[in-house]
Amino acid sequence: LEVYGARTYDPPGPPTSAVLIVRSRTLDAWRAVVVEVEPQAPYAITSVDMAGARLPTGQTAPAPIDPPEVAKQLGAFVDRIAKEGRFSGTVLLEKDGKVLLTRAVGVANRDFEAPVRLDTRFNLGSMNKMFTGVACMQLVQQGKLSLEDPIARYLDDTWLPKVDKTKVKMKHLLTHTSGLGSYFNDLYDRSSRLLFRNVVDYKPLVADETLKFEPGTKTAYSNTGMLIAGAVIEKASGIDYFEYVRRNIYAPAGMASSDSCELDRVNPNLAVGYEKRMTATGPIWRNNIFDHVLRGGPAGGGYSTVEDLDRFANALRSGKLLNAASRDELLRARPEIASPNYGLGFGVDQTPLGKRVGHSGGFLGISANLDIFLEAGWTVAVLSNLGGAASVVTQKANGLILQGR
């Protein structure tokens, strides 16, 4: 990092935060390091965060580049960080229906030195939330569900017995505004992964959950909320959640390589996730096989390829999955219920090129991201079996796309 400058914010009393503006040599981009400290001595640091930064005063903005040049520079970047051992995975860049770049680099399985291929299937982490959102909106479109429905209409008290289910509506589940938490709790940590294969198996993990706030008044990321949405999908559709997604999302979109794989069965071409740990004797690689769920579900953990994710993006755009009105409802942020940057299972933000939607995923040995620029026609899909690696490529791709604008 090259330090450009720093500044502090001065509310009444001593400064409690400082922003360091730096230029990342890896990304060739400006970043802001934000440090928060306690207001009284000894002024201990309470948080350190990093975010994008505007172009500093006096710096000349780079000129816009055309799509082929974006692809060329992104490909060179991916090749470089892969050679440095900082990225293992696949990348796809599309503009207006034309794939401009694909990359497959690194190692899918370090036990056998199996190389990553373009059709290697990677864990999606939380990206499955997009499929859960689409499934719910399909059922709304069919008249089998309403976003205003309280979940009490579909679920009895064997689900969330300590929660007033008349207060929690479907729209709250899908926007992380329900007040529910995460089923990745102490009981999950103490339990065998073999216990959790189907949506109903997770009931014991959420039996003691209560609402942390009144639904629709705050945002708090909730895996439990998405799990409950999956249970509602099963009730409203009359079929298993996994079968519903296969029939109504993967099949019409042409996503033949996507599924919520059961990891105690034979699953061809799955990448194993890895984390690099530093020890006194040097770096070691640790896989995530015993950390991950046995089978992903409504909140995350499925498998896909970058080509399938591109097919998903195109199916959304073209109306294969939802009509235009339902798609717009799916991809609309909802500030009126405290969700200004999230739609129904999709992150939503505005860029100089218009609306960008999608989702990321992360866990030990897992990093993934899909960005869909709705008006500008770009799609960026990145999958990696290294923790945090996909975000580096995603940031670079978005920086090139938005360069000079």
Tab-separated table of C-alpha atoms in Angstrom:
chain	number	residue	atom	x	y	z
A	1	LEU	CA	0.000	0.000	0.000
A	2	GLU	CA	1.181	3.504	-0.807
A	3	VAL	CA	-0.030	6.046	1.753
A	4	TYR	CA	-1.568	9.127	0.148
A	5	GLY	CA	-2.907	11.043	3.138
A	6	ALA	CA	-4.854	10.897	6.370
A	7	ARG	CA	-7.523	12.880	8.120
A	8	THR	CA	-9.433	12.776	11.377
A	9	TYR	CA	-13.025	13.583	12.200
A	10	ASP	CA	-13.372	16.089	15.028
A	11	PRO	CA	-16.655	15.893	16.895
A	12	PRO	CA	-16.869	17.686	20.255
A	13	GLY	CA	-14.074	16.295	22.394
A	14	PRO	CA	-11.119	14.190	21.221
A	15	PRO	CA	-11.156	12.686	17.706
A	16	THR	CA	-12.573	9.157	17.708
A	17	SER	CA	-11.787	8.083	14.153
A	18	ALA	CA	-9.239	8.544	11.424
A	19	VAL	CA	-9.238	7.741	7.711
A	20	LEU	CA	-6.049	6.765	5.942
A	21	ILE	CA	-6.228	7.063	2.147
A	22	VAL	CA	-4.031	4.491	0.444
A	23	ARG	CA	-3.418	3.158	-3.021
A	24	SER	CA	-3.444	-0.611	-3.379
A	25	ARG	CA	-0.640	-1.782	-5.635
A	26	THR	CA	-2.409	-5.113	-6.101
A	27	LEU	CA	-5.699	-3.593	-7.256
A	28	ASP	CA	-4.274	-0.323	-8.584
A	29	ALA	CA	-7.156	1.341	-6.755
A	30	TRP	CA	-7.730	3.854	-3.965
A	31	ARG	CA	-8.879	2.513	-0.605
A	32	ALA	CA	-9.852	4.068	2.721
A	33	VAL	CA	-8.627	2.510	5.967
A	34	VAL	CA	-11.000	3.652	8.715
A	35	VAL	CA	-9.791	3.350	12.323
A	36	GLU	CA	-12.193	3.899	15.231
A	37	VAL	CA	-10.899	4.458	18.783
A	38	GLU	CA	-12.389	4.862	22.237
A	39	PRO	CA	-13.195	8.492	23.188
A	40	GLN	CA	-11.237	8.259	26.456
A	41	ALA	CA	-7.660	7.280	27.306
A	42	PRO	CA	-6.004	4.946	26.509
A	43	TYR	CA	-7.934	5.379	23.211
A	44	ALA	CA	-7.942	1.679	22.407
A	45	ILE	CA	-8.787	0.798	18.807
A	46	THR	CA	-12.371	-0.469	18.581
A	47	SER	CA	-12.482	-1.278	14.856
A	48	VAL	CA	-10.469	-1.190	11.673
A	49	ASP	CA	-12.236	-1.372	8.327
A	50	MET	CA	-11.379	-0.900	4.674
A	51	ALA	CA	-13.645	0.457	1.956
A	52	GLY	CA	-13.490	2.021	-1.458
A	53	ALA	CA	-12.341	5.628	-1.603
A	54	ARG	CA	-13.082	8.455	-3.992
A	55	LEU	CA	-10.246	9.710	-6.158
A	56	PRO	CA	-8.141	11.995	-3.932
A	57	THR	CA	-7.881	15.691	-4.780
A	58	GLY	CA	-5.123	16.357	-7.263
A	59	GLN	CA	-5.158	12.874	-8.761
A	60	THR	CA	-6.095	12.495	-12.430
A	61	ALA	CA	-8.904	10.082	-13.182
A	62	PRO	CA	-7.990	7.325	-15.639
A	63	ALA	CA	-9.648	7.422	-19.031
A	64	PRO	CA	-12.556	5.037	-19.682
A	65	ILE	CA	-11.633	1.823	-21.469
A	66	ASP	CA	-13.690	-0.259	-23.890
A	67	PRO	CA	-14.984	-3.782	-23.083
A	68	PRO	CA	-12.160	-5.672	-24.874
A	69	GLU	CA	-9.589	-3.689	-22.894
A	70	VAL	CA	-11.467	-4.382	-19.649
A	71	ALA	CA	-11.258	-8.101	-20.446
A	72	LYS	CA	-7.577	-7.883	-21.395
A	73	GLN	CA	-6.568	-6.089	-18.220
A	74	LEU	CA	-8.722	-8.286	-15.983
A	75	GLY	CA	-7.267	-11.451	-17.540
A	76	ALA	CA	-3.721	-10.212	-16.980
A	77	PHE	CA	-4.576	-9.351	-13.366
A	78	VAL	CA	-6.047	-12.798	-12.668
A	79	ASP	CA	-3.041	-14.503	-14.234
A	80	ARG	CA	-0.676	-12.434	-12.089
A	81	ILE	CA	-2.319	-13.018	-8.716
A	82	ALA	CA	-2.783	-16.706	-9.537
A	83	LYS	CA	0.942	-16.988	-10.234
A	84	GLU	CA	1.566	-15.308	-6.876
A	85	GLY	CA	-0.653	-17.930	-5.194
A	86	ARG	CA	-3.275	-15.388	-4.190
A	87	PHE	CA	-6.113	-16.716	-6.340
A	88	SER	CA	-7.384	-20.162	-7.277
A	89	GLY	CA	-10.663	-20.423	-9.112
A	90	THR	CA	-12.649	-19.375	-12.154
A	91	VAL	CA	-13.672	-16.017	-13.607
A	92	LEU	CA	-16.192	-15.045	-16.293
A	93	LEU	CA	-16.808	-11.589	-17.773
A	94	GLU	CA	-19.737	-10.921	-20.111
A	95	LYS	CA	-21.012	-7.792	-21.840
A	96	ASP	CA	-24.355	-7.620	-23.672
A	97	GLY	CA	-24.652	-11.386	-24.066
A	98	LYS	CA	-21.086	-11.910	-25.290
A	99	VAL	CA	-18.541	-13.648	-23.069
A	100	LEU	CA	-15.351	-11.577	-23.229
A	101	LEU	CA	-13.206	-13.487	-20.744
A	102	THR	CA	-12.997	-16.805	-18.929
A	103	ARG	CA	-10.184	-17.957	-16.680
A	104	ALA	CA	-9.550	-21.192	-14.782
A	105	VAL	CA	-6.438	-21.082	-12.599
A	106	GLY	CA	-5.047	-22.761	-9.509
A	107	VAL	CA	-5.629	-26.115	-7.818
A	108	ALA	CA	-9.040	-27.667	-7.184
A	109	ASN	CA	-7.742	-30.447	-4.903
A	110	ARG	CA	-4.315	-30.133	-3.307
A	111	ASP	CA	-4.185	-33.795	-2.250
A	112	PHE	CA	-3.959	-34.789	-5.898
A	113	GLU	CA	-2.787	-31.497	-7.437
A	114	ALA	CA	-5.930	-31.552	-9.576
A	115	PRO	CA	-6.056	-28.314	-11.574
A	116	VAL	CA	-9.037	-25.985	-11.689
A	117	ARG	CA	-11.025	-26.258	-14.925
A	118	LEU	CA	-13.717	-23.960	-16.236
A	119	ASP	CA	-16.344	-26.581	-15.370
A	120	THR	CA	-15.008	-27.097	-11.824
A	121	ARG	CA	-17.850	-26.667	-9.343
A	122	PHE	CA	-17.162	-24.328	-6.430
A	123	ASN	CA	-19.042	-23.734	-3.219
A	124	LEU	CA	-21.269	-20.663	-3.441
A	125	GLY	CA	-21.495	-19.764	0.235
A	126	SER	CA	-24.411	-17.355	0.697
A	127	MET	CA	-25.059	-16.921	-3.020
A	128	ASN	CA	-27.838	-19.531	-2.758
A	129	LYS	CA	-29.930	-16.792	-1.146
A	130	MET	CA	-30.520	-15.471	-4.677
A	131	PHE	CA	-32.152	-18.765	-5.676
A	132	THR	CA	-34.330	-18.706	-2.569
A	133	GLY	CA	-35.441	-15.172	-3.437
A	134	VAL	CA	-36.279	-16.151	-7.024
A	135	ALA	CA	-38.196	-19.229	-5.828
A	136	CYS	CA	-40.321	-17.116	-3.475
A	137	MET	CA	-41.026	-14.548	-6.184
A	138	GLN	CA	-42.058	-17.310	-8.603
A	139	LEU	CA	-44.600	-18.513	-6.046
A	140	VAL	CA	-45.828	-14.932	-5.604
A	141	GLN	CA	-46.216	-14.681	-9.374
A	142	GLN	CA	-48.248	-17.922	-9.321
A	143	GLY	CA	-50.514	-16.644	-6.537
A	144	LYS	CA	-49.323	-19.278	-4.058
A	145	LEU	CA	-47.539	-16.805	-1.804
A	146	SER	CA	-47.565	-13.125	-0.872
A	147	LEU	CA	-44.666	-11.032	0.374
A	148	GLU	CA	-47.067	-9.604	2.960
A	149	ASP	CA	-47.986	-13.034	4.301
A	150	PRO	CA	-46.981	-13.683	7.909
A	151	ILE	CA	-45.024	-16.909	8.182
A	152	ALA	CA	-47.639	-18.163	10.674
A	153	ARG	CA	-49.790	-18.836	7.615
A	154	TYR	CA	-47.401	-21.585	6.515
A	155	LEU	CA	-45.515	-22.834	9.578
A	156	ASP	CA	-46.793	-24.370	12.815
A	157	ASP	CA	-45.154	-24.076	16.216
A	158	THR	CA	-42.679	-26.865	15.552
A	159	TRP	CA	-40.826	-24.063	13.731
A	160	LEU	CA	-39.591	-21.141	15.878
A	161	PRO	CA	-41.800	-21.937	18.903
A	162	LYS	CA	-40.544	-18.861	20.815
A	163	VAL	CA	-41.259	-16.391	17.988
A	164	ASP	CA	-44.543	-14.604	17.310
A	165	LYS	CA	-44.819	-15.726	13.699
A	166	THR	CA	-47.700	-13.359	13.011
A	167	LYS	CA	-45.198	-10.476	13.140
A	168	VAL	CA	-42.699	-11.886	10.649
A	169	LYS	CA	-43.645	-11.508	6.993
A	170	MET	CA	-42.089	-13.101	3.931
A	171	LYS	CA	-40.574	-9.788	2.846
A	172	HIS	CA	-38.777	-9.601	6.192
A	173	LEU	CA	-37.167	-13.024	5.732
A	174	LEU	CA	-35.856	-12.195	2.268
A	175	THR	CA	-34.443	-8.751	3.185
A	176	HIS	CA	-32.737	-9.674	6.483
A	177	THR	CA	-35.141	-7.453	8.408
A	178	SER	CA	-36.941	-10.219	10.343
A	179	GLY	CA	-35.051	-9.904	13.617
A	180	LEU	CA	-33.983	-13.564	13.398
A	181	GLY	CA	-30.362	-14.634	13.758
A	182	SER	CA	-28.243	-17.549	12.509
A	183	TYR	CA	-28.576	-21.284	12.986
A	184	PHE	CA	-24.760	-21.555	12.926
A	185	ASN	CA	-24.823	-21.503	16.706
A	186	ASP	CA	-23.290	-23.457	19.596
A	187	LEU	CA	-25.690	-26.365	19.112
A	188	TYR	CA	-24.661	-26.615	15.470
A	189	ASP	CA	-20.984	-26.599	16.441
A	190	ARG	CA	-21.560	-29.455	18.910
A	191	SER	CA	-23.649	-31.528	16.480
A	192	SER	CA	-22.775	-34.020	13.780
A	193	ARG	CA	-23.082	-32.573	10.270
A	194	LEU	CA	-24.879	-35.797	9.322
A	195	LEU	CA	-27.948	-34.565	11.200
A	196	PHE	CA	-28.599	-31.717	8.761
A	197	ARG	CA	-29.475	-32.870	5.257
A	198	ASN	CA	-32.967	-31.464	4.598
A	199	VAL	CA	-34.631	-28.182	5.524
A	200	VAL	CA	-36.746	-29.776	8.268
A	201	ASP	CA	-33.606	-31.173	9.936
A	202	TYR	CA	-32.628	-27.671	11.066
A	203	LYS	CA	-35.674	-27.228	13.327
A	204	PRO	CA	-33.748	-28.018	16.549
A	205	LEU	CA	-31.116	-25.397	15.738
A	206	VAL	CA	-33.671	-22.563	15.669
A	207	ALA	CA	-35.950	-23.807	18.458
A	208	ASP	CA	-34.646	-21.253	20.960
A	209	GLU	CA	-34.468	-18.264	18.621
A	210	THR	CA	-36.279	-15.066	19.546
A	211	LEU	CA	-36.694	-11.804	17.663
A	212	LYS	CA	-33.845	-9.366	18.296
A	213	PHE	CA	-35.954	-6.435	17.079
A	214	GLU	CA	-39.371	-5.641	15.641
A	215	PRO	CA	-39.494	-6.968	12.059
A	216	GLY	CA	-39.043	-4.269	9.433
A	217	THR	CA	-37.282	-1.777	11.720
A	218	LYS	CA	-33.630	-2.842	11.326
A	219	THR	CA	-31.342	-4.903	9.131
A	220	ALA	CA	-29.337	-7.823	10.570
A	221	TYR	CA	-27.983	-10.504	8.258
A	222	SER	CA	-29.929	-13.673	9.005
A	223	ASN	CA	-29.216	-17.198	7.821
A	224	THR	CA	-32.175	-18.375	9.884
A	225	GLY	CA	-34.447	-16.038	7.944
A	226	MET	CA	-33.443	-17.621	4.639
A	227	LEU	CA	-33.780	-21.118	6.098
A	228	ILE	CA	-37.340	-20.296	7.158
A	229	ALA	CA	-38.033	-18.953	3.663
A	230	GLY	CA	-36.994	-22.379	2.374
A	231	ALA	CA	-39.468	-24.052	4.724
A	232	VAL	CA	-42.221	-21.755	3.437
A	233	ILE	CA	-41.290	-22.592	-0.178
A	234	GLU	CA	-41.787	-26.277	0.633
A	235	LYS	CA	-45.198	-25.613	2.191
A	236	ALA	CA	-46.436	-23.267	-0.547
A	237	SER	CA	-45.186	-25.395	-3.452
A	238	GLY	CA	-45.876	-28.812	-1.983
A	239	ILE	CA	-42.464	-30.189	-2.913
A	240	ASP	CA	-38.996	-30.451	-1.407
A	241	TYR	CA	-36.974	-27.207	-1.511
A	242	PHE	CA	-34.085	-28.757	-3.415
A	243	GLU	CA	-36.342	-30.329	-6.017
A	244	TYR	CA	-38.202	-27.038	-6.430
A	245	VAL	CA	-34.975	-25.173	-7.207
A	246	ARG	CA	-33.814	-27.879	-9.621
A	247	ARG	CA	-37.090	-27.852	-11.566
A	248	ASN	CA	-37.883	-24.164	-11.544
A	249	ILE	CA	-34.516	-22.370	-11.530
A	250	TYR	CA	-31.655	-24.626	-12.576
A	251	ALA	CA	-33.518	-26.444	-15.369
A	252	PRO	CA	-35.068	-23.445	-17.184
A	253	ALA	CA	-31.840	-21.462	-16.836
A	254	GLY	CA	-29.755	-24.356	-18.204
A	255	MET	CA	-27.674	-24.664	-15.022
A	256	ALA	CA	-26.794	-28.343	-15.442
A	257	SER	CA	-23.738	-28.180	-13.169
A	258	SER	CA	-25.478	-26.566	-10.177
A	259	ASP	CA	-26.910	-28.314	-7.123
A	260	SER	CA	-26.847	-28.547	-3.333
A	261	CYS	CA	-24.463	-31.481	-3.288
A	262	GLU	CA	-24.513	-33.989	-0.426
A	263	LEU	CA	-20.865	-34.220	0.486
A	264	ASP	CA	-20.971	-37.795	1.788
A	265	ARG	CA	-21.834	-38.963	-1.733
A	266	VAL	CA	-19.902	-39.060	-4.996
A	267	ASN	CA	-19.930	-35.571	-6.559
A	268	PRO	CA	-17.802	-35.202	-9.674
A	269	ASN	CA	-15.582	-32.194	-10.145
A	270	LEU	CA	-16.028	-30.386	-6.812
A	271	ALA	CA	-13.292	-28.039	-5.640
A	272	VAL	CA	-12.095	-28.433	-2.056
A	273	GLY	CA	-11.832	-25.216	-0.044
A	274	TYR	CA	-8.563	-24.190	1.612
A	275	GLU	CA	-7.214	-21.656	4.084
A	276	LYS	CA	-3.524	-20.825	4.407
A	277	ARG	CA	-2.245	-20.721	7.969
A	278	MET	CA	1.127	-19.405	9.099
A	279	THR	CA	2.984	-21.494	11.677
A	280	ALA	CA	6.382	-21.329	13.337
A	281	THR	CA	7.719	-23.738	10.729
A	282	GLY	CA	6.115	-21.990	7.772
A	283	PRO	CA	2.751	-21.884	5.952
A	284	ILE	CA	0.401	-24.868	5.901
A	285	TRP	CA	-2.813	-25.457	3.991
A	286	ARG	CA	-5.953	-26.534	5.863
A	287	ASN	CA	-9.048	-27.813	4.032
A	288	ASN	CA	-12.603	-26.996	5.097
A	289	ILE	CA	-14.101	-30.483	4.737
A	290	PHE	CA	-14.945	-30.834	8.440
A	291	ASP	CA	-16.106	-27.230	8.851
A	292	HIS	CA	-18.679	-27.110	6.088
A	293	VAL	CA	-22.312	-28.240	6.147
A	294	LEU	CA	-23.050	-31.694	4.761
A	295	ARG	CA	-25.451	-30.150	2.257
A	296	GLY	CA	-26.129	-26.540	1.400
A	297	GLY	CA	-29.645	-25.140	1.462
A	298	PRO	CA	-31.828	-22.027	1.284
A	299	ALA	CA	-29.246	-19.842	3.062
A	300	GLY	CA	-26.178	-21.049	1.167
A	301	GLY	CA	-23.658	-23.795	0.594
A	302	GLY	CA	-24.596	-25.105	-2.858
A	303	TYR	CA	-22.219	-25.613	-5.779
A	304	SER	CA	-22.039	-24.071	-9.240
A	305	THR	CA	-19.733	-22.904	-12.023
A	306	VAL	CA	-19.137	-19.428	-13.414
A	307	GLU	CA	-20.770	-20.470	-16.685
A	308	ASP	CA	-23.904	-21.594	-14.831
A	309	LEU	CA	-23.972	-18.330	-12.880
A	310	ASP	CA	-23.797	-16.468	-16.179
A	311	ARG	CA	-26.732	-18.563	-17.431
A	312	PHE	CA	-28.627	-17.624	-14.260
A	313	ALA	CA	-27.978	-13.921	-14.856
A	314	ASN	CA	-29.157	-14.186	-18.472
A	315	ALA	CA	-32.252	-16.162	-17.455
A	316	LEU	CA	-33.161	-13.361	-15.039
A	317	ARG	CA	-32.654	-10.726	-17.715
A	318	SER	CA	-34.573	-12.594	-20.422
A	319	GLY	CA	-37.679	-13.491	-18.418
A	320	LYS	CA	-37.081	-17.256	-18.277
A	321	LEU	CA	-37.408	-17.263	-14.494
A	322	LEU	CA	-39.756	-14.347	-13.786
A	323	ASN	CA	-41.808	-11.860	-15.749
A	324	ALA	CA	-40.555	-8.293	-15.891
A	325	ALA	CA	-42.781	-6.981	-13.089
A	326	SER	CA	-41.830	-9.806	-10.713
A	327	ARG	CA	-38.143	-9.451	-11.583
A	328	ASP	CA	-38.237	-5.726	-10.842
A	329	GLU	CA	-39.914	-6.453	-7.503
A	330	LEU	CA	-37.257	-9.058	-6.712
A	331	LEU	CA	-34.404	-6.645	-7.424
A	332	ARG	CA	-35.834	-3.581	-5.669
A	333	ALA	CA	-34.220	-2.342	-2.460
A	334	ARG	CA	-36.661	-1.689	0.353
A	335	PRO	CA	-35.647	1.314	2.471
A	336	GLU	CA	-39.217	1.476	3.786
A	337	ILE	CA	-38.478	-1.634	5.869
A	338	ALA	CA	-34.873	-0.708	6.734
A	339	SER	CA	-33.317	-2.489	3.742
A	340	PRO	CA	-31.798	0.268	1.576
A	341	ASN	CA	-29.205	-1.965	-0.134
A	342	TYR	CA	-30.901	-5.344	-0.350
A	343	GLY	CA	-33.818	-6.693	-2.340
A	344	LEU	CA	-35.290	-10.188	-2.053
A	345	GLY	CA	-32.171	-12.310	-1.695
A	346	PHE	CA	-30.058	-9.910	-3.772
A	347	GLY	CA	-27.717	-7.099	-2.879
A	348	VAL	CA	-28.711	-3.911	-4.730
A	349	ASP	CA	-26.680	-0.768	-5.318
A	350	GLN	CA	-26.466	2.141	-7.744
A	351	THR	CA	-23.323	2.762	-9.793
A	352	PRO	CA	-22.446	5.392	-12.424
A	353	LEU	CA	-23.577	2.768	-14.958
A	354	GLY	CA	-26.914	2.100	-13.273
A	355	LYS	CA	-28.189	-0.610	-10.969
A	356	ARG	CA	-25.927	-3.496	-9.961
A	357	VAL	CA	-27.413	-6.586	-8.283
A	358	GLY	CA	-26.061	-9.922	-7.126
A	359	HIS	CA	-24.605	-11.635	-4.080
A	360	SER	CA	-21.353	-12.732	-2.518
A	361	GLY	CA	-20.497	-15.828	-0.539
A	362	GLY	CA	-17.795	-16.520	1.999
A	363	PHE	CA	-16.664	-19.090	4.547
A	364	LEU	CA	-13.463	-20.929	5.433
A	365	GLY	CA	-11.956	-21.817	2.066
A	366	ILE	CA	-14.879	-20.288	0.170
A	367	SER	CA	-15.240	-16.986	-1.659
A	368	ALA	CA	-17.646	-16.253	-4.474
A	369	ASN	CA	-19.455	-13.364	-6.126
A	370	LEU	CA	-21.907	-12.557	-8.912
A	371	ASP	CA	-22.439	-8.972	-10.086
A	372	ILE	CA	-25.101	-8.169	-12.689
A	373	PHE	CA	-25.169	-4.642	-14.132
A	374	LEU	CA	-28.792	-4.510	-15.220
A	375	GLU	CA	-28.705	-1.462	-17.494
A	376	ALA	CA	-25.083	-1.613	-18.610
A	377	GLY	CA	-25.171	-5.284	-19.642
A	378	TRP	CA	-22.112	-6.493	-17.702
A	379	THR	CA	-21.950	-9.755	-15.753
A	380	VAL	CA	-19.003	-10.640	-13.517
A	381	ALA	CA	-18.855	-14.123	-11.950
A	382	VAL	CA	-15.960	-15.167	-9.700
A	383	LEU	CA	-15.598	-18.436	-7.772
A	384	SER	CA	-12.639	-19.444	-5.607
A	385	ASN	CA	-11.604	-22.173	-3.194
A	386	LEU	CA	-9.486	-19.723	-1.191
A	387	GLY	CA	-11.095	-17.612	1.507
A	388	GLY	CA	-11.401	-13.944	0.504
A	389	ALA	CA	-9.787	-14.367	-2.917
A	390	ALA	CA	-12.893	-13.788	-5.042
A	391	SER	CA	-13.441	-10.312	-3.617
A	392	VAL	CA	-10.029	-9.172	-4.886
A	393	VAL	CA	-10.911	-10.164	-8.469
A	394	THR	CA	-14.418	-8.731	-8.153
A	395	GLN	CA	-13.076	-5.369	-6.968
A	396	LYS	CA	-10.619	-5.258	-9.846
A	397	ALA	CA	-13.294	-6.148	-12.397
A	398	ASN	CA	-15.699	-3.513	-11.085
A	399	GLY	CA	-12.906	-0.927	-11.003
A	400	LEU	CA	-12.099	-1.563	-14.670
A	401	ILE	CA	-15.763	-1.506	-15.709
A	402	LEU	CA	-16.352	1.788	-13.889
A	403	GLN	CA	-12.968	3.300	-14.772
A	404	GLY	CA	-13.128	6.973	-15.625
A	405	ARG	CA	-16.853	7.234	-14.997
